[in-house]
Amino acid sequence: MSESKIGYIVNELKQALGESIKEVKIDKKMTKITVEKDALVRAASVLKGLGFDHVKGVTGIDLIALKPPEDSFEVMYHAGSYSVQELANIIVTIATRIPRNNPEVPSLTSIWPSCEYHERETYEMFGIIFSGHPNLKRLLLPEWWSDAPPLRKDYRPPGR
Amino acid sequence: MYRQDEVKEASFFDTGEGLVFSYGPQHPGTGHFRLIVRVIGDTVLSAEPDPGFVHRGEEKLCEYKTWITNIPHLERPAILDAAGMLYPYCLAVEKLMGVEPPLRARYIRPIVAELNRIGSHFYYFALYGVFLGLTTPFMWAFGDREFVVDLVQFIGGQRITHSYFVPGGVRNDVPKRVPSGLVKQFRAWYRDATGRSPSSDELTDDFQKYVLRVMEFLDARLDHYWDLMLNNALFMDRTVNVGKLTAEEAAKLGVVGVTLRATGIKRDVRIDEPYDAYGEFKFDVPVRTEGDSYARAVVAFEEMRQSIRIITQAVEGLPDGPVKNKQHPVNIRVPAGEAIARAEAAHGESVYYVRSDGTDRPYRVRMLTASFRNLIVIPYLSRGAKLAEIPAIYWSQNVWPVEWDR
């Protein structure tokens, strides 16, 4: 049942975004739709229109240590739904890749207020700037932290 | 996201002379965190959370440790609910490996998870009382919690941080017998709580019988908690209509756990996306519609009854067989890929994203813990509230500061 539902969601996204969708991955492990950075806001509003009313979290990944290395960050939004019962067992992830030397993505807080603190955490841990975020400042790191953002792969913790 | 028109009645009082002070970080009841509170008179103008005092860098640590050696530190953010922290990690790694745990393990894992949920909810009620100046539940709940952590100790070897779950099963089988000295002591407790004496056949040192009697004992004990806390006029005075959240707001803020279910949204991963043997058990998801601090306490209270039901069914229907897949004990290889998995922890829905690059350690583990998703509610509900309502608003979310920090 959920497979056909996911197919419907992906179709809607394809219709709305067209060429901006770079990769669609649907399997038992996760449902992930990679879009261009410019299409992120549109993808989010399409999902919101379909009933995905909150995000379960925002994930950042530094892809520099992959083999072969990729000089970019990946930002993912895991969206879920409370208002539509049929979507209860579905988590749709929309992802985008951004260059490491210009890590900036539009903030989705205007569409999903629930990602406010998740974006703040990704900002301080990866140095990714979410433009348009209402309160983009440090959350967990100490205020005297002056080293590189710690979850980047090129940050080596002392003693390791 | 807090537009001026959403600032309830607070803006009316804001003449720019608010007093700013720090609520915490010295342990306002649980782990270390602080709220930067701005008040005028007794009315809270804003309460900004400032977590991070117990930040351990769990996600970074995961990248340095192997798939198995990650287990003991992953449970640290919520030691009272270690199963809830480990469950989504194990499910995600199993998805990546493409394996399923043996049938017996799929029954044992819910038993431990529900025991941890009961233990965690006892903790919740213990500190809920302390937050409101009612210290008797602290003594009661910690006394009754002993029976739960004892059981976890018999099963997993440790009272709280048991590291019992591994990808592909559980670390060891449940014991056949429990210490007879404990059974002898327990007999008196059972009589006190339920009012009847168990026959020598009903209560022996047999593991299954002991667990079933402990569940009956806890079920009887919960009646006393109802009278002590939830049906207590003083407790209700401090919690009813305090920190009210509507269903629309809950969906907008993406809250989880008791905060979500107290607003009338019936969501529970154990029902929506059953994992392990949860699909086989009969249980309800308690829901209230009021959305206030009192409703959250009632939902948590009802959840303990449902956990008792689940454990009873799981112990009665425990199948035979191995408890762990055949694999290397410490060095497993996980195929490259990414997976997302979720489980219902005691504090709410817990989602993990795990990515592997095919080596012996994770490329990235993202812990989207339940408490972190409820963090947003505390400033939202504190606005316009009275200063004395902050403890009820904060603790009724069933959050745990270390889960915010990770």
Coordinates of C-alpha atoms in Angstrom, one line a residue:
Chain A
M1 CA 0.0 0.0 0.0
S2 CA 2.7 2.4 1.0
E3 CA 4.6 1.7 -2.2
S4 CA 1.9 3.0 -4.4
K5 CA 1.5 6.0 -2.1
I6 CA 5.3 6.7 -2.4
G7 CA 5.0 6.3 -6.2
Y8 CA 2.2 8.9 -6.2
I9 CA 4.3 11.3 -4.2
V10 CA 7.3 11.0 -6.4
N11 CA 5.1 11.5 -9.5
E12 CA 3.7 14.7 -8.0
L13 CA 7.2 15.9 -7.3
K14 CA 8.4 15.0 -10.8
Q15 CA 5.5 16.9 -12.4
A16 CA 6.2 20.0 -10.3
L17 CA 9.9 20.0 -10.5
G18 CA 10.7 18.3 -13.8
E19 CA 14.4 18.5 -14.7
S20 CA 15.4 19.7 -11.2
I21 CA 15.1 16.2 -9.8
K22 CA 18.6 14.7 -10.0
E23 CA 18.1 11.3 -8.4
V24 CA 15.2 9.2 -7.0
K25 CA 16.0 6.4 -4.7
I26 CA 13.1 4.2 -3.4
D27 CA 13.8 1.0 -1.6
K28 CA 13.2 -0.6 1.8
K29 CA 16.0 1.4 3.3
M30 CA 14.7 4.9 2.6
T31 CA 12.8 7.1 0.1
K32 CA 15.2 9.8 -1.0
I33 CA 14.7 12.4 -3.7
T34 CA 17.7 14.5 -4.6
V35 CA 16.9 17.9 -6.1
E36 CA 18.8 20.9 -7.3
K37 CA 19.5 23.5 -4.6
D38 CA 17.2 26.0 -6.3
A39 CA 14.3 23.6 -6.3
L40 CA 14.5 22.7 -2.6
V41 CA 11.9 25.2 -1.5
R42 CA 9.5 24.2 -4.3
A43 CA 10.0 20.5 -3.5
A44 CA 9.2 21.3 0.2
S45 CA 6.1 23.2 -0.7
V46 CA 4.9 20.3 -2.9
L47 CA 5.4 17.9 -0.1
K48 CA 3.7 20.1 2.4
G49 CA 0.7 20.4 0.0
L50 CA 0.6 16.6 -0.1
G51 CA 0.2 16.5 3.7
F52 CA 3.8 16.3 5.0
D53 CA 3.4 18.8 7.8
H54 CA 6.6 18.4 9.8
V55 CA 10.2 17.4 9.4
K56 CA 11.6 14.7 11.6
G57 CA 15.1 16.2 11.2
V58 CA 17.7 17.7 9.1
T59 CA 20.9 15.8 8.3
G60 CA 24.1 17.1 7.0
I61 CA 26.9 15.0 5.5
D62 CA 30.4 15.9 4.5
L63 CA 31.1 13.8 1.3
I64 CA 34.8 14.7 1.1
A65 CA 35.9 11.4 2.7
L66 CA 34.0 9.2 0.4
K67 CA 35.8 7.1 -2.2
P68 CA 36.1 8.7 -4.7
P69 CA 35.9 12.0 -2.7
E70 CA 33.2 14.5 -3.6
D71 CA 33.8 18.1 -2.8
S72 CA 30.3 18.8 -1.5
F73 CA 28.0 18.7 1.5
E74 CA 24.7 16.9 1.4
V75 CA 21.7 18.4 3.3
M76 CA 18.6 16.2 3.9
Y77 CA 15.2 16.9 5.2
H78 CA 13.2 13.9 6.5
A79 CA 9.6 14.9 6.2
G80 CA 6.7 13.1 7.9
S81 CA 3.0 13.6 8.3
Y82 CA 0.7 13.9 11.4
S83 CA -2.4 15.2 9.6
V84 CA -2.8 12.4 7.0
Q85 CA -3.3 8.9 8.4
E86 CA -2.2 7.1 5.2
L87 CA 1.2 8.8 5.3
A88 CA 1.9 7.7 8.9
N89 CA 4.3 5.0 7.8
I90 CA 6.2 7.0 5.3
I91 CA 9.3 9.2 5.7
V92 CA 10.2 11.1 2.6
T93 CA 13.7 12.5 2.4
I94 CA 14.5 15.4 0.1
A95 CA 18.2 16.1 -0.3
T96 CA 20.4 18.5 -2.1
R97 CA 24.1 18.8 -2.7
I98 CA 26.0 22.1 -2.2
P99 CA 29.7 22.9 -2.9
R100 CA 32.0 22.9 0.2
N101 CA 33.4 26.3 -0.6
N102 CA 30.0 27.9 -0.8
P103 CA 27.8 26.1 1.7
E104 CA 24.5 27.9 1.5
V105 CA 21.0 26.6 1.2
P106 CA 17.7 28.3 1.6
S107 CA 16.1 27.7 4.9
L108 CA 12.9 25.7 5.0
T109 CA 11.7 27.2 8.3
S110 CA 9.0 29.2 6.5
I111 CA 7.5 26.0 5.2
W112 CA 8.3 23.7 8.0
P113 CA 8.7 25.6 11.3
S114 CA 9.7 22.3 12.9
C115 CA 13.2 22.4 11.3
E116 CA 14.3 25.5 13.2
Y117 CA 16.5 23.8 15.8
H118 CA 17.6 21.1 13.4
E119 CA 18.9 23.7 10.9
R120 CA 20.6 25.5 13.7
E121 CA 22.4 22.3 14.7
T122 CA 23.5 21.6 11.1
Y123 CA 24.7 25.2 10.8
E124 CA 27.1 24.9 13.8
M125 CA 28.2 21.4 13.1
F126 CA 28.9 21.8 9.4
G127 CA 29.1 25.5 8.9
I128 CA 26.2 25.3 6.4
I129 CA 24.4 28.6 6.1
F130 CA 20.6 28.4 5.9
S131 CA 19.6 31.7 4.3
G132 CA 16.4 33.1 5.6
H133 CA 16.5 31.3 9.0
P134 CA 15.0 33.6 11.6
N135 CA 17.5 32.8 14.3
L136 CA 20.6 31.2 12.9
K137 CA 23.0 31.0 15.8
R138 CA 24.8 28.4 17.8
L139 CA 22.9 25.9 19.8
L140 CA 25.0 23.2 21.3
L141 CA 28.7 24.2 20.8
P142 CA 30.3 26.3 23.5
E143 CA 30.4 30.0 22.8
W144 CA 34.2 30.1 22.8
W145 CA 34.4 27.5 20.0
S146 CA 36.7 28.9 17.3
D147 CA 37.8 25.7 15.5
A148 CA 36.4 24.3 12.3
P149 CA 32.8 23.0 12.4
P150 CA 33.3 19.7 14.2
L151 CA 31.3 17.3 12.0
R152 CA 33.2 18.1 8.9
K153 CA 35.4 15.3 7.9
D154 CA 38.5 17.4 7.8
Y155 CA 38.1 18.4 11.5
R156 CA 40.3 16.1 13.6
P157 CA 39.4 16.0 17.2
P158 CA 42.4 16.4 19.5
G159 CA 43.8 13.0 20.6
R160 CA 42.5 11.1 17.7
Chain B
M1 CA 9.1 31.6 13.6
Y2 CA 7.6 33.4 16.5
R3 CA 5.8 36.2 14.7
Q4 CA 4.7 39.1 16.9
D5 CA 1.0 38.3 16.6
E6 CA 1.7 34.8 18.0
V7 CA 3.1 36.2 21.2
K8 CA -0.2 35.6 23.0
E9 CA -0.8 38.2 25.7
A10 CA 2.9 38.5 26.6
S11 CA 3.6 41.5 24.3
F12 CA 0.9 43.5 26.1
F13 CA 3.1 43.5 29.2
D14 CA 6.4 44.1 27.4
T15 CA 7.5 47.6 28.3
G16 CA 11.1 46.9 27.5
E17 CA 12.0 46.6 31.2
G18 CA 11.9 42.8 31.4
L19 CA 14.2 41.1 33.9
V20 CA 16.5 38.5 32.2
F21 CA 17.8 35.6 34.3
S22 CA 19.1 32.1 33.8
Y23 CA 16.9 29.2 34.7
G24 CA 19.6 26.6 35.2
P25 CA 22.1 25.3 34.1
Q26 CA 22.6 23.8 37.5
H27 CA 20.2 20.9 37.0
P28 CA 16.7 22.3 37.1
G29 CA 15.6 18.8 38.0
T30 CA 17.4 16.6 35.5
G31 CA 20.4 16.9 33.2
H32 CA 22.2 20.2 32.7
F33 CA 20.7 22.9 30.5
R34 CA 19.4 26.3 31.0
L35 CA 16.5 28.5 29.9
I36 CA 17.3 32.2 29.4
V37 CA 14.0 33.6 30.8
R38 CA 12.8 37.1 30.4
V39 CA 10.0 38.1 32.8
I40 CA 8.1 41.1 33.7
G41 CA 6.4 40.7 37.0
D42 CA 5.4 37.1 37.0
T43 CA 4.7 36.8 33.3
V44 CA 7.3 35.1 31.0
L45 CA 8.0 37.2 27.9
S46 CA 10.4 34.8 26.4
A47 CA 12.3 31.6 27.3
E48 CA 15.1 30.7 25.1
P49 CA 16.6 27.2 25.6
D50 CA 20.4 27.0 25.8
P51 CA 21.3 23.3 25.7
G52 CA 24.8 22.0 25.1
F53 CA 26.2 21.6 28.6
V54 CA 26.4 17.9 28.3
H55 CA 27.3 17.7 24.6
R56 CA 29.4 14.6 24.0
G57 CA 29.8 14.6 20.2
E58 CA 28.1 11.2 19.9
E59 CA 27.7 11.6 16.1
K60 CA 31.4 12.4 15.6
L61 CA 32.4 9.6 17.9
C62 CA 30.4 7.2 15.8
E63 CA 32.7 7.8 12.9
Y64 CA 35.7 6.6 14.9
K65 CA 34.2 3.5 16.4
T66 CA 33.2 0.3 14.7
W67 CA 29.6 -0.8 14.1
I68 CA 29.6 -2.9 17.3
T69 CA 31.7 -0.7 19.6
N70 CA 29.3 2.2 18.9
I71 CA 26.6 0.4 20.8
P72 CA 27.8 1.2 24.4
H73 CA 28.2 4.9 23.8
L74 CA 25.0 5.3 21.7
E75 CA 22.8 4.5 24.7
R76 CA 24.4 7.2 26.9
P77 CA 22.2 10.1 25.8
A78 CA 19.2 8.5 27.6
I79 CA 20.6 5.9 30.0
L80 CA 17.2 5.3 31.6
D81 CA 15.9 4.3 28.1
A82 CA 18.9 2.6 26.6
A83 CA 16.7 0.3 24.5
G84 CA 15.0 3.3 22.9
M85 CA 18.3 4.7 21.9
L86 CA 19.7 1.5 20.5
Y87 CA 16.6 0.2 18.8
P88 CA 16.6 2.5 15.7
Y89 CA 20.4 2.1 15.3
C90 CA 20.1 -1.7 15.2
L91 CA 17.1 -1.5 12.9
A92 CA 19.0 0.8 10.5
V93 CA 22.1 -1.3 10.4
E94 CA 20.0 -4.4 9.9
K95 CA 18.3 -2.7 6.9
L96 CA 21.8 -2.0 5.5
M97 CA 23.0 -5.5 6.1
G98 CA 19.8 -7.0 4.7
V99 CA 19.3 -9.3 7.7
E100 CA 16.5 -10.0 10.1
P101 CA 17.0 -11.0 13.7
P102 CA 15.8 -14.5 14.7
L103 CA 12.2 -14.8 15.9
R104 CA 13.1 -15.2 19.6
A105 CA 15.2 -12.0 19.5
R106 CA 12.3 -10.2 17.9
Y107 CA 10.2 -11.0 21.0
I108 CA 13.0 -10.3 23.5
R109 CA 13.8 -6.9 22.2
P110 CA 10.2 -5.6 22.7
I111 CA 10.3 -7.0 26.3
V112 CA 13.4 -5.0 27.1
A113 CA 12.2 -1.9 25.3
E114 CA 9.0 -2.0 27.2
L115 CA 10.7 -2.6 30.5
N116 CA 12.9 0.5 29.7
R117 CA 9.8 2.4 28.8
I118 CA 8.2 1.6 32.2
G119 CA 11.4 2.5 34.0
S120 CA 11.7 5.8 32.1
H121 CA 8.1 6.7 32.8
F122 CA 8.5 6.0 36.5
Y123 CA 11.4 8.4 36.3
Y124 CA 9.1 10.9 34.6
F125 CA 6.6 10.7 37.4
A126 CA 9.3 10.8 40.1
L127 CA 10.7 14.0 38.7
Y128 CA 7.3 15.4 37.7
G129 CA 6.4 15.4 41.4
V130 CA 9.7 16.9 42.4
F131 CA 9.3 19.7 39.9
L132 CA 6.0 20.6 41.4
G133 CA 7.1 20.2 45.0
L134 CA 5.4 16.8 45.5
T135 CA 8.3 14.6 46.7
T136 CA 6.4 11.5 47.7
P137 CA 6.2 10.1 44.1
F138 CA 10.0 10.3 43.9
M139 CA 10.3 7.8 46.6
W140 CA 7.5 5.6 45.3
A141 CA 8.6 5.6 41.7
F142 CA 12.2 4.9 42.5
G143 CA 11.2 2.0 44.7
D144 CA 8.9 0.5 42.1
R145 CA 11.4 1.1 39.4
E146 CA 13.8 -1.2 41.1
F147 CA 11.7 -4.2 40.1
V148 CA 12.0 -3.1 36.5
V149 CA 15.7 -2.4 36.5
D150 CA 16.3 -5.7 38.3
L151 CA 14.6 -7.5 35.5
V152 CA 16.7 -5.6 32.9
Q153 CA 19.8 -6.6 34.9
F154 CA 18.8 -10.3 34.8
I155 CA 18.2 -10.1 31.1
G156 CA 21.0 -7.9 29.9
G157 CA 23.5 -7.9 32.8
Q158 CA 23.3 -4.3 33.7
R159 CA 20.7 -2.3 35.4
I160 CA 20.4 0.6 33.0
T161 CA 23.1 0.8 30.3
H162 CA 22.7 -2.8 29.2
S163 CA 24.1 -2.5 25.6
Y164 CA 21.8 -5.5 25.1
F165 CA 20.8 -4.9 21.5
V166 CA 23.1 -5.7 18.6
P167 CA 22.4 -5.6 14.9
G168 CA 21.1 -9.0 14.2
G169 CA 19.6 -9.9 17.5
V170 CA 20.4 -9.5 21.2
R171 CA 23.6 -10.2 23.0
N172 CA 22.5 -13.1 25.1
D173 CA 19.4 -15.2 25.9
V174 CA 17.1 -14.4 28.8
P175 CA 17.8 -16.3 32.0
K176 CA 15.8 -19.4 33.0
R177 CA 15.8 -18.6 36.7
V178 CA 15.9 -15.5 38.9
P179 CA 17.6 -15.4 42.3
S180 CA 15.3 -17.2 44.8
G181 CA 16.2 -14.7 47.6
L182 CA 14.6 -12.0 45.5
V183 CA 11.5 -14.0 44.8
K184 CA 11.1 -14.5 48.6
Q185 CA 11.3 -10.7 49.2
F186 CA 9.0 -10.0 46.3
R187 CA 6.3 -12.3 47.7
A188 CA 5.6 -9.7 50.5
W189 CA 5.6 -6.8 48.1
Y190 CA 3.2 -8.6 45.8
R191 CA 0.8 -9.2 48.7
D192 CA 1.0 -5.6 49.8
A193 CA 0.2 -4.2 46.4
T194 CA -2.4 -6.7 45.1
G195 CA -4.0 -7.8 48.3
R196 CA -3.6 -11.5 47.6
S197 CA -0.9 -14.1 48.2
P198 CA 0.5 -15.8 45.2
S199 CA 0.5 -19.6 45.5
S200 CA 3.8 -21.4 45.5
D201 CA 3.1 -22.5 42.0
E202 CA 2.3 -19.0 40.6
L203 CA 5.4 -17.4 41.9
T204 CA 8.6 -19.4 41.6
D205 CA 12.1 -18.6 40.6
D206 CA 11.1 -19.4 37.0
F207 CA 11.9 -16.4 34.9
Q208 CA 8.6 -16.3 33.0
K209 CA 6.4 -16.7 36.1
Y210 CA 8.4 -14.0 37.9
V211 CA 8.1 -11.5 35.1
L212 CA 4.3 -12.1 34.9
R213 CA 3.9 -11.6 38.6
V214 CA 6.0 -8.4 38.5
M215 CA 3.7 -7.1 35.8
E216 CA 0.6 -7.9 37.9
F217 CA 2.4 -6.2 40.8
L218 CA 3.1 -3.0 38.8
D219 CA -0.4 -2.9 37.4
A220 CA -1.7 -2.9 40.9
R221 CA 0.8 -0.3 42.0
L222 CA -0.3 2.0 39.2
D223 CA -3.7 2.4 40.9
H224 CA -1.9 4.0 43.9
Y225 CA -0.1 6.4 41.6
W226 CA -3.4 7.5 40.1
D227 CA -4.6 8.4 43.6
L228 CA -1.4 10.0 44.7
M229 CA -0.7 12.2 41.6
L230 CA -3.2 12.2 38.8
N231 CA -6.3 12.3 40.9
N232 CA -4.8 14.8 43.3
A233 CA -6.3 18.3 43.4
L234 CA -3.0 19.9 44.2
F235 CA -1.3 18.2 41.2
M236 CA -4.2 19.1 39.0
D237 CA -4.1 22.7 40.1
R238 CA -0.5 23.0 38.8
T239 CA -1.0 21.2 35.5
V240 CA -4.6 21.4 34.2
N241 CA -4.7 24.1 31.4
V242 CA -1.0 24.8 31.8
G243 CA 1.0 24.7 28.6
K244 CA -1.9 23.9 26.2
L245 CA -1.0 22.8 22.8
T246 CA -3.5 22.2 20.0
A247 CA -3.2 19.4 17.4
E248 CA -2.5 21.9 14.6
E249 CA 0.4 23.5 16.6
A250 CA 1.7 20.0 17.4
A251 CA 1.8 19.0 13.8
K252 CA 3.4 22.3 12.8
L253 CA 6.1 22.0 15.4
G254 CA 6.6 18.3 14.7
V255 CA 6.5 17.2 18.4
V256 CA 6.6 13.6 19.5
G257 CA 5.8 11.3 22.3
V258 CA 3.3 12.2 25.1
T259 CA 3.3 15.8 23.9
L260 CA 1.9 14.7 20.5
R261 CA -0.5 12.1 21.8
A262 CA -1.9 14.5 24.4
T263 CA -3.2 16.7 21.6
G264 CA -5.3 14.0 20.1
I265 CA -2.9 12.9 17.3
K266 CA -2.7 9.1 17.5
R267 CA 0.7 8.4 16.3
D268 CA 3.0 5.6 17.5
V269 CA 5.7 3.9 15.5
R270 CA 4.8 0.6 17.1
I271 CA 1.5 0.7 15.4
D272 CA 2.2 2.8 12.3
E273 CA 5.3 1.0 11.1
P274 CA 5.5 -2.1 13.3
Y275 CA 9.0 -3.4 13.8
D276 CA 10.2 -6.7 15.3
A277 CA 7.2 -8.5 16.9
Y278 CA 5.2 -5.4 17.7
G279 CA 2.7 -6.3 15.0
E280 CA 1.7 -9.5 16.9
F281 CA 0.8 -7.8 20.2
K282 CA -2.6 -6.4 21.1
F283 CA -2.3 -3.0 22.7
D284 CA -3.8 0.5 22.5
V285 CA -2.2 3.9 21.9
P286 CA -3.5 6.2 24.7
V287 CA -4.6 9.6 23.4
R288 CA -6.1 12.7 25.1
T289 CA -7.4 15.8 23.5
E290 CA -6.8 18.5 26.0
G291 CA -3.1 19.0 25.1
D292 CA -2.1 20.4 28.5
S293 CA 0.5 19.3 31.0
Y294 CA -2.0 17.2 32.9
A295 CA -3.1 15.3 29.7
R296 CA 0.6 14.5 29.0
A297 CA 0.9 13.0 32.4
V298 CA -2.2 10.9 31.9
V299 CA -1.0 9.7 28.5
A300 CA 2.3 8.6 30.0
F301 CA 0.4 6.9 32.8
E302 CA -1.8 4.9 30.4
E303 CA 1.3 4.0 28.3
M304 CA 2.7 2.1 31.3
R305 CA -0.4 0.0 31.4
Q306 CA 0.0 -0.8 27.7
S307 CA 3.6 -1.6 28.2
I308 CA 2.6 -4.1 30.9
R309 CA 0.2 -5.7 28.4
I310 CA 2.9 -6.0 25.7
I311 CA 5.4 -7.6 28.1
T312 CA 2.8 -10.0 29.4
Q313 CA 2.0 -11.1 25.8
A314 CA 5.6 -11.3 24.8
V315 CA 6.7 -13.4 27.8
E316 CA 3.8 -15.7 27.4
G317 CA 4.4 -16.2 23.7
L318 CA 8.2 -16.2 23.7
P319 CA 9.3 -18.7 21.0
D320 CA 12.3 -20.9 21.2
G321 CA 15.4 -20.7 19.1
P322 CA 18.6 -18.7 18.7
V323 CA 18.7 -15.0 19.8
K324 CA 21.4 -13.8 17.5
N325 CA 22.4 -14.2 13.9
K326 CA 25.7 -15.9 13.2
Q327 CA 28.2 -13.1 12.7
H328 CA 31.5 -11.9 13.9
P329 CA 31.1 -10.8 17.5
V330 CA 32.9 -7.4 17.2
N331 CA 33.8 -6.8 13.6
I332 CA 30.9 -6.8 11.2
R333 CA 31.0 -5.4 7.7
V334 CA 28.1 -3.4 6.6
P335 CA 27.5 -2.9 2.8
A336 CA 27.7 0.6 1.5
G337 CA 24.5 2.5 1.4
E338 CA 22.2 4.6 3.5
A339 CA 19.2 3.7 5.6
I340 CA 16.7 5.4 7.9
A341 CA 14.9 3.6 10.7
R342 CA 12.7 4.6 13.5
A343 CA 11.4 3.2 16.8
E344 CA 9.2 4.4 19.5
A345 CA 11.4 5.3 22.4
A346 CA 10.1 6.2 25.9
H347 CA 10.4 9.8 25.0
G348 CA 8.8 9.5 21.6
E349 CA 9.6 8.7 18.1
S350 CA 13.4 8.3 17.6
V351 CA 14.8 8.4 14.0
Y352 CA 18.3 7.4 13.0
Y353 CA 19.9 7.9 9.6
V354 CA 22.9 5.7 9.0
R355 CA 25.3 5.8 6.1
S356 CA 28.0 3.2 5.4
D357 CA 30.8 3.3 2.9
G358 CA 31.5 -0.4 3.2
T359 CA 34.1 -0.3 5.9
D360 CA 34.1 -1.5 9.4
R361 CA 32.8 1.8 10.8
P362 CA 29.9 4.1 9.9
Y363 CA 30.4 7.0 7.6
R364 CA 27.7 9.0 9.3
V365 CA 25.2 8.3 12.1
R366 CA 22.5 10.9 12.6
M367 CA 20.6 10.6 15.8
L368 CA 17.2 12.5 15.6
T369 CA 16.3 11.8 19.2
A370 CA 12.8 12.3 20.5
S371 CA 13.7 15.0 23.1
F372 CA 15.4 17.1 20.5
R373 CA 12.2 17.4 18.5
N374 CA 10.3 18.5 21.7
L375 CA 12.8 21.2 22.5
I376 CA 11.0 23.7 20.2
V377 CA 7.8 23.4 22.3
I378 CA 9.3 24.7 25.6
P379 CA 9.9 28.3 24.4
Y380 CA 6.7 28.2 22.4
L381 CA 4.6 27.3 25.4
S382 CA 6.5 29.3 28.0
R383 CA 5.6 32.6 26.3
G384 CA 2.9 34.3 28.2
A385 CA 2.9 31.7 30.9
K386 CA 3.5 32.4 34.6
L387 CA 7.0 31.8 35.9
A388 CA 5.8 29.1 38.2
E389 CA 4.3 27.2 35.3
I390 CA 7.7 26.7 33.6
P391 CA 8.5 23.5 35.6
A392 CA 5.2 21.9 34.6
I393 CA 5.6 23.0 31.0
Y394 CA 9.3 21.9 30.8
W395 CA 9.0 18.5 32.5
S396 CA 5.6 17.4 31.1
Q397 CA 7.2 17.1 27.6
N398 CA 9.0 14.0 28.9
V399 CA 12.3 15.3 27.6
W400 CA 15.9 14.6 28.6
P401 CA 18.6 17.3 28.2
V402 CA 21.3 14.9 27.3
E403 CA 19.2 13.7 24.3
W404 CA 19.2 17.4 23.1
D405 CA 22.9 17.6 23.3
R406 CA 24.0 14.0 22.3

